[in-house]
Coordinates of C-alpha atoms (C1' of nucleotides) in Angstrom, one line a residue:
Chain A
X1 CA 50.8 4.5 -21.0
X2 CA 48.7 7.1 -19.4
X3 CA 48.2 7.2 -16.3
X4 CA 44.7 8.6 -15.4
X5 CA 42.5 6.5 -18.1
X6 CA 42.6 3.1 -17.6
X7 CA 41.3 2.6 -21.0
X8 CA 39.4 -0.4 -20.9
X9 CA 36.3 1.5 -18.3
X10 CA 34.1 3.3 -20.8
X11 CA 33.3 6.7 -19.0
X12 CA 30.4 5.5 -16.4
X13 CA 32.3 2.8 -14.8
X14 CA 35.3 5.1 -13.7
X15 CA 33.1 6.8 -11.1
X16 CA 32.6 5.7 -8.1
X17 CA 29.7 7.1 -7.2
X18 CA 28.0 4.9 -10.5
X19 CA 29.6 1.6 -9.1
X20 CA 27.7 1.5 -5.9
X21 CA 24.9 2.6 -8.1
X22 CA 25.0 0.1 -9.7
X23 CA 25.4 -2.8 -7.2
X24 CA 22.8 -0.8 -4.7
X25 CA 20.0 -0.3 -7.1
X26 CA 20.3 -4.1 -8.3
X27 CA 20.3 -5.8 -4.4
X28 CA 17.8 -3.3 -3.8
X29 CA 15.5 -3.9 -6.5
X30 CA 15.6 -7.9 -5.7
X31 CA 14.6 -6.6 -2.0
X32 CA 12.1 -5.0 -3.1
X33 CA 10.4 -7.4 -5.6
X34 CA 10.8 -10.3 -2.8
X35 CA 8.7 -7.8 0.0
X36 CA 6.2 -7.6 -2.4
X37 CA 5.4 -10.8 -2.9
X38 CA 3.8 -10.4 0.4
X39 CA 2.3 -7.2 -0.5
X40 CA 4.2 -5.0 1.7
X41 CA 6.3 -1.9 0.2
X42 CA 10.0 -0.9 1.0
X43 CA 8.8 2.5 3.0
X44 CA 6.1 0.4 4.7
X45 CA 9.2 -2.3 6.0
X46 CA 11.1 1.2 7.1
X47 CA 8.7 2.3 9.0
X48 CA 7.3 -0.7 10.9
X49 CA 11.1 -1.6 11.5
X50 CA 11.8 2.1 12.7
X51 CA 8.1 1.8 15.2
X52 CA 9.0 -1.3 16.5
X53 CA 12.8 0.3 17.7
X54 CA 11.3 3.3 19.4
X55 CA 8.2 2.6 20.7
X56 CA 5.6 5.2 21.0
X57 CA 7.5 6.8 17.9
X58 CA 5.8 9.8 16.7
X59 CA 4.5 10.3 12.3
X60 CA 6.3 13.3 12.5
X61 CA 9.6 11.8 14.1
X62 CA 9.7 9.4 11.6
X63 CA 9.3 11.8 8.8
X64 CA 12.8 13.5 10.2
X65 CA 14.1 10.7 10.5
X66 CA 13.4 8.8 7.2
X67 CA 13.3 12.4 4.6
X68 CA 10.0 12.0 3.8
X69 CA 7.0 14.8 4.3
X70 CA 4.7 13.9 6.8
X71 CA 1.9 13.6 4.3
X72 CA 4.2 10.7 2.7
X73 CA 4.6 9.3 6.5
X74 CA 1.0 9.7 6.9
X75 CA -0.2 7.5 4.3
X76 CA 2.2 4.9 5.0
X77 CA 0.8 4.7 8.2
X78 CA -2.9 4.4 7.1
X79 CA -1.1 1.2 5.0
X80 CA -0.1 0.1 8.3
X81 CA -3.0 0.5 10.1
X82 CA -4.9 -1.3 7.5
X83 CA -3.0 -4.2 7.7
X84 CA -3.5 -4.0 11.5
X85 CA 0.4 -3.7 12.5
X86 CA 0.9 -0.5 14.5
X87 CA -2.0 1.4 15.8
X88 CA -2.0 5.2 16.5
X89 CA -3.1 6.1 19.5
X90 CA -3.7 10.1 21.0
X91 CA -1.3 11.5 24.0
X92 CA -3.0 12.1 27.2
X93 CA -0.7 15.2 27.9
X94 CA -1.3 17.2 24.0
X95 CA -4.6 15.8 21.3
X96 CA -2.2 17.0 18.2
X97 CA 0.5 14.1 18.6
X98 CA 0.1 10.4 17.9
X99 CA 2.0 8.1 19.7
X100 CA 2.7 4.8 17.2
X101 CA 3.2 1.3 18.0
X102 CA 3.2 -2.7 17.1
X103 CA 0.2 -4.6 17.2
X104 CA 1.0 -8.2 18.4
X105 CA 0.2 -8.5 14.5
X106 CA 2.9 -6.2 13.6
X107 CA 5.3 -8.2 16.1
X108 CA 4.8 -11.3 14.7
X109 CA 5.0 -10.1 11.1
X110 CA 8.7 -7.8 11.5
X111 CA 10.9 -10.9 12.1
X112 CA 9.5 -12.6 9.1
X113 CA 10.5 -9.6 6.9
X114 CA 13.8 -9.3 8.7
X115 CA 14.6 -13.1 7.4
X116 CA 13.2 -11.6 3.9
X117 CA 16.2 -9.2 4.2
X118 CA 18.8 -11.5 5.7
X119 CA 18.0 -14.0 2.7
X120 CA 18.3 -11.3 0.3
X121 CA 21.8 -10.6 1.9
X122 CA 23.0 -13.8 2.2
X123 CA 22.2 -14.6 -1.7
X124 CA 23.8 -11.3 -3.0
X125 CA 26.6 -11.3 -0.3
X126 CA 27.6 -14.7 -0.2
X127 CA 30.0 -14.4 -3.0
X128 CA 32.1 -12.4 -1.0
X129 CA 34.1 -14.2 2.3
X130 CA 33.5 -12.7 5.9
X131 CA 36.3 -11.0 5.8
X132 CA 35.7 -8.8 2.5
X133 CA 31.8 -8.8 3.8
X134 CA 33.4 -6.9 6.8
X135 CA 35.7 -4.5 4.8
X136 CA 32.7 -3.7 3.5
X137 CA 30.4 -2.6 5.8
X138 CA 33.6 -1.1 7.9
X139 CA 34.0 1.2 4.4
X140 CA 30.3 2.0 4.3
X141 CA 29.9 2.8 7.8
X142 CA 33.2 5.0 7.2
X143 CA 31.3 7.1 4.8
X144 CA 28.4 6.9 6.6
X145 CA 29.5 8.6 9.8
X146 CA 31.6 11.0 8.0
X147 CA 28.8 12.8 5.6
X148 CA 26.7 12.1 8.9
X149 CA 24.1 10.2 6.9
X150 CA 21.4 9.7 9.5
X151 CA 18.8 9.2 6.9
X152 CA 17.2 5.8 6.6
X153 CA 17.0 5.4 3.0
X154 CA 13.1 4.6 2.0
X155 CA 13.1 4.5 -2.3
Chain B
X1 CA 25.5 -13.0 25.9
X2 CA 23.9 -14.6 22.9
X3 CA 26.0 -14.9 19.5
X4 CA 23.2 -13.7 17.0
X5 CA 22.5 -10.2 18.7
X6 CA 25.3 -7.0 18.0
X7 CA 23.1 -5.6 20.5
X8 CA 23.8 -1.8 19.5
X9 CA 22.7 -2.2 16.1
X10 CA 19.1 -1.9 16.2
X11 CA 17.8 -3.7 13.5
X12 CA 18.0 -2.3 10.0
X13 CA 21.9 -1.8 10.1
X14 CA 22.8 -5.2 10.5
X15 CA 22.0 -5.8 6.5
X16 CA 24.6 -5.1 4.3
X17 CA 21.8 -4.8 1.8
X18 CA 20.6 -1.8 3.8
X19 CA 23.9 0.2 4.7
X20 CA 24.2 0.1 1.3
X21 CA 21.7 1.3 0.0
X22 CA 21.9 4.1 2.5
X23 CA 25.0 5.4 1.4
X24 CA 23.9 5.1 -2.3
X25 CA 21.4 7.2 -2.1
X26 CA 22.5 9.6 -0.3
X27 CA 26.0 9.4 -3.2
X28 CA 23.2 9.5 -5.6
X29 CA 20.6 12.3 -4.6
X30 CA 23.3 14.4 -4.2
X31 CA 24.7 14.0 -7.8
X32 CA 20.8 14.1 -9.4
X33 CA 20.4 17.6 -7.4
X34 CA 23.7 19.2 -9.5
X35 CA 22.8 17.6 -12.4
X36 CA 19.1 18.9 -11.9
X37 CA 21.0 22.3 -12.1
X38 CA 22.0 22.4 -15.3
X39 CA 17.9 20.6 -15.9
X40 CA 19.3 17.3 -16.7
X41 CA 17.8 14.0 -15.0
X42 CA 20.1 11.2 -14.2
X43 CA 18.5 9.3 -16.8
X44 CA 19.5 11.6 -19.7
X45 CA 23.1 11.6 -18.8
X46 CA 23.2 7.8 -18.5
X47 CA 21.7 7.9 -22.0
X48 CA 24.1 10.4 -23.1
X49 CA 26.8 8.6 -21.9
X50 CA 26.1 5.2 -23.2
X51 CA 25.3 7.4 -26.6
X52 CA 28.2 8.6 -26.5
X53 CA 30.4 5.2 -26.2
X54 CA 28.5 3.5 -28.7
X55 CA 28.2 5.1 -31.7
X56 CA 25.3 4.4 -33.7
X57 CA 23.2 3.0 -30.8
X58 CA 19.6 1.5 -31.3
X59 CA 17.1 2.7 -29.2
X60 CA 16.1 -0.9 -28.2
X61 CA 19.7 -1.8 -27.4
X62 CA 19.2 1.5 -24.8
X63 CA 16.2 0.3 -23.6
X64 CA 17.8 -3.5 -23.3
X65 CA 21.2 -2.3 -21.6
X66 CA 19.6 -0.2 -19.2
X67 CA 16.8 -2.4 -18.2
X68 CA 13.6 0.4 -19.0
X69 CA 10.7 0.0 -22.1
X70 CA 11.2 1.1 -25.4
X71 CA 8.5 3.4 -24.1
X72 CA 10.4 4.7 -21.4
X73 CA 13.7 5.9 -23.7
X74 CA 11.6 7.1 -26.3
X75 CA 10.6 9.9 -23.7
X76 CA 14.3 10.3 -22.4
X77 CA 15.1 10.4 -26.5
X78 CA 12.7 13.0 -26.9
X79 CA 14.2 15.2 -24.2
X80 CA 17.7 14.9 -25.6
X81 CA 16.5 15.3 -28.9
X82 CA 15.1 18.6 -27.5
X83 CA 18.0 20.0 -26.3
X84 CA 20.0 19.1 -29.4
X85 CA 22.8 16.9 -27.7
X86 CA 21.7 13.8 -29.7
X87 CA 19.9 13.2 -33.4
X88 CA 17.7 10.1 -35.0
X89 CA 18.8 9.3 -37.8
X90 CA 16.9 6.7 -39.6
X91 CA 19.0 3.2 -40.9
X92 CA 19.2 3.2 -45.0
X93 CA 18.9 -0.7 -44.8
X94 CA 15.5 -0.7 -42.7
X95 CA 13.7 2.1 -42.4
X96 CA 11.8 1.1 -38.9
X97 CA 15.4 1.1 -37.0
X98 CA 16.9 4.8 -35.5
X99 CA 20.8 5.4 -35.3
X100 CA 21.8 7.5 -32.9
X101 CA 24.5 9.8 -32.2
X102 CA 25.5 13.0 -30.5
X103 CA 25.4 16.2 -31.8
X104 CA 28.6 18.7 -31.8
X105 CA 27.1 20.0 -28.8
X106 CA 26.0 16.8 -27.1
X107 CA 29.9 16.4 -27.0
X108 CA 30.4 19.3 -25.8
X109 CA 28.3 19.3 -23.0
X110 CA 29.1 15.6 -22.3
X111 CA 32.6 16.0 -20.5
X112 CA 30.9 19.0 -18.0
X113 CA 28.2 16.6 -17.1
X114 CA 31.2 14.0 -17.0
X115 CA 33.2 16.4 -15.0
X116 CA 29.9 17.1 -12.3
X117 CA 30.0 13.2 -11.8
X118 CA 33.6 13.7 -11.0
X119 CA 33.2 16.3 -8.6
X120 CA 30.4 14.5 -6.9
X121 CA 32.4 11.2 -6.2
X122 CA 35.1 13.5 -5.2
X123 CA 33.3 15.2 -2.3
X124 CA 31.9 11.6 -1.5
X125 CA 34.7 9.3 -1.1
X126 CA 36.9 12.4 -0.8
X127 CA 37.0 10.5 3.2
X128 CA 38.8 7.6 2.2
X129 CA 42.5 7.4 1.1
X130 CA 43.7 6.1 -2.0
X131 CA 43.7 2.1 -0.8
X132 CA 40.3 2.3 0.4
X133 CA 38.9 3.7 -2.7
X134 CA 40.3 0.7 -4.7
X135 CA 39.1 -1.7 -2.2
X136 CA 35.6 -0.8 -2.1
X137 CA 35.8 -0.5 -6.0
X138 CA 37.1 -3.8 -6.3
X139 CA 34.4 -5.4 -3.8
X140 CA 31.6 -3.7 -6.1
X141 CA 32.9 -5.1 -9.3
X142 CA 33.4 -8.6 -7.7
X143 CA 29.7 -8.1 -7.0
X144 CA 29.0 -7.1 -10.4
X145 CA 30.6 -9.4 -11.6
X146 CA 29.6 -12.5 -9.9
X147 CA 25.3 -11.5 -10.4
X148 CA 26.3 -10.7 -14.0
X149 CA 24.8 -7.3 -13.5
X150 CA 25.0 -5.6 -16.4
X151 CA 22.0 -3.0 -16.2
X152 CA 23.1 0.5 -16.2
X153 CA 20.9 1.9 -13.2
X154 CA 19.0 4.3 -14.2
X155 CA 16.4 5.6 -11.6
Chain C
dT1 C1' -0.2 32.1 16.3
dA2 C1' 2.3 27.8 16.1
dT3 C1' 2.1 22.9 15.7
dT4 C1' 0.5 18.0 14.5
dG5 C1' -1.3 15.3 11.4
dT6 C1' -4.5 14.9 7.1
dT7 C1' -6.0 15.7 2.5
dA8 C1' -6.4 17.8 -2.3
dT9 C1' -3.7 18.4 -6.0
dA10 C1' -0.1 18.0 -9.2
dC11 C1' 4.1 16.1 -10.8
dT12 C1' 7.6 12.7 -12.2
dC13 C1' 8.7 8.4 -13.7
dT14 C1' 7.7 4.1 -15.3
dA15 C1' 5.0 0.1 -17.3
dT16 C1' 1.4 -2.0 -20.2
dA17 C1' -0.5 -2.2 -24.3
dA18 C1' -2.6 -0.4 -28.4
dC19 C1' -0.9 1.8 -32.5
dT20 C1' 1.9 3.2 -36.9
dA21 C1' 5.2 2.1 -40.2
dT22 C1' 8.1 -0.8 -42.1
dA23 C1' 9.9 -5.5 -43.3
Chain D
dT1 C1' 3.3 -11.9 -39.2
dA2 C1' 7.1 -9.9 -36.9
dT3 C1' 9.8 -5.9 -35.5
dA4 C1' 11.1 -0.8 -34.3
dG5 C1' 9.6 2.9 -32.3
dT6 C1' 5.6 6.0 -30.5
dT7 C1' 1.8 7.2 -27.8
dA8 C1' -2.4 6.7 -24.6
dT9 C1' -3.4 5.4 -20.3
dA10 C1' -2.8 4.2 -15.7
dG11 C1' -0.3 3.4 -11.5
dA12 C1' 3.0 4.2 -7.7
dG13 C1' 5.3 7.4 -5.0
dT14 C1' 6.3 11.8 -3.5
dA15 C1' 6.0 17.0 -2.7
dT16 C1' 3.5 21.3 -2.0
dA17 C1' 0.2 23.6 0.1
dA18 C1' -4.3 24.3 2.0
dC19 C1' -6.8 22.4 6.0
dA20 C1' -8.8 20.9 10.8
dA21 C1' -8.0 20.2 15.4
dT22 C1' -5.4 21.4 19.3
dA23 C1' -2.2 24.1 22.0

DNA sequence: TATTGTTATACTCTATAACTATA
DNA sequence: TATAGTTATAGAGTATAACAATA
């Protein structure tokens, strides 16, 4: 017996990096589909959720913050606007910087997207018991604050 | 104190859905920029790879496994084809089907681009020890497992 | 000059569906 | 008619870079 192939994995599945791949892209893609049943895209969830945490959030704050360019925030916004949940409004103090925030609208609407999500979680999650549901997210978090991933993930 | 609120979690990080997703992309960007060294999308070496495991390969049983159009790994075909790491070869039996398989240097090059992979997940989980690493593996495949997810992730 | 946000353009990736050829 | 693969077209999403307004 060797002991570095496991023989049965055919190549792809011995990396780790393909695994979560795998599981992520498949959770995520169910996430995604469900959102847009009510028309809304996964950058446009981001970003109201990320508004309505800092309020009077700034486009090109969020574009730091989410690795997009802020020609990619900037239409996400007009999305936004459109739909009448955030508004941009001008600072007093400098005419170049927008200061962003929920309408009531957009108040109203980010709890019913957050039970999208929860319900999304609960389906693919529930197979696993609390305990292994924490192991999880403790591991995650664990690579998460060591590479220092501050990026909220938008694709 | 309620029961539902972490309180210091301010929204998105309280689904698992999302902390995954998180981590896997950041895992996964950073493995599409090496490959994107050597000018390879992360779409020709999951073709490769599966290629190279399955001898003889349809396109259509690509295109099924890894959830894209015929369309879609036609183009990813073409490429590959380009670069002389696979051939079409056309089925004596019936002319409309293609066999594929990889060239000598298709298997040449497929252990470096193996070995890239290697070196990515390395660097990633690199943080956790031995125990961890099997424990978050074996929480992904129970996930696999359980929604049948088969589809090799492509994008 | 530097900065904020917008817009024009182009690129990549993918799907849909029409198409060719084989069966 | 049905099937395997290709191709034409279109759409989504993003980046780059030129741009206007403001500082």
């Amino acid at each position: 017996m060797t002991e570095k192939e496991p023989a049965a994995p055919p190549g792809l599945e011995a990396h780790l990096g393909y695994c979560l791949r795998r599981v992520s892209n498949h959770v995520s893609a169910a996430f995604a589909r469900s959102l847009q049943q009510q028309h809304v895209s996964v950058a446009e969830w981001v970003v109201l959720s990320q508004a309505a945490v800092r309020p009077e959030v700034r486009p090109a704050e969020l574009a730091d913050r989410l690795g997009l360019t802020r020609g990619a925030v900037s239409k996400v916004l007009d999305k936004l606007e459109g739909k009448k949940w955030i508004v941009r409004r001008t600072m007093a103090d400098d005419n170049r910087v927008q200061l962003l925030s929920l309408t009531r609208q957009g108040q109203r609407v980010l709890p019913q997207l957050a039970e999208i999500a929860g319900r999304n979680d609960e389906r693919f999650f529930g197979c696993l018991d609390a305990q292994e549901q924490d192991t999880l997210r403790r591991l995650l978090l664990k690579l998460s604050e060591f590479h220092c991933i501050r990026d909220v993930p938008v694709e």
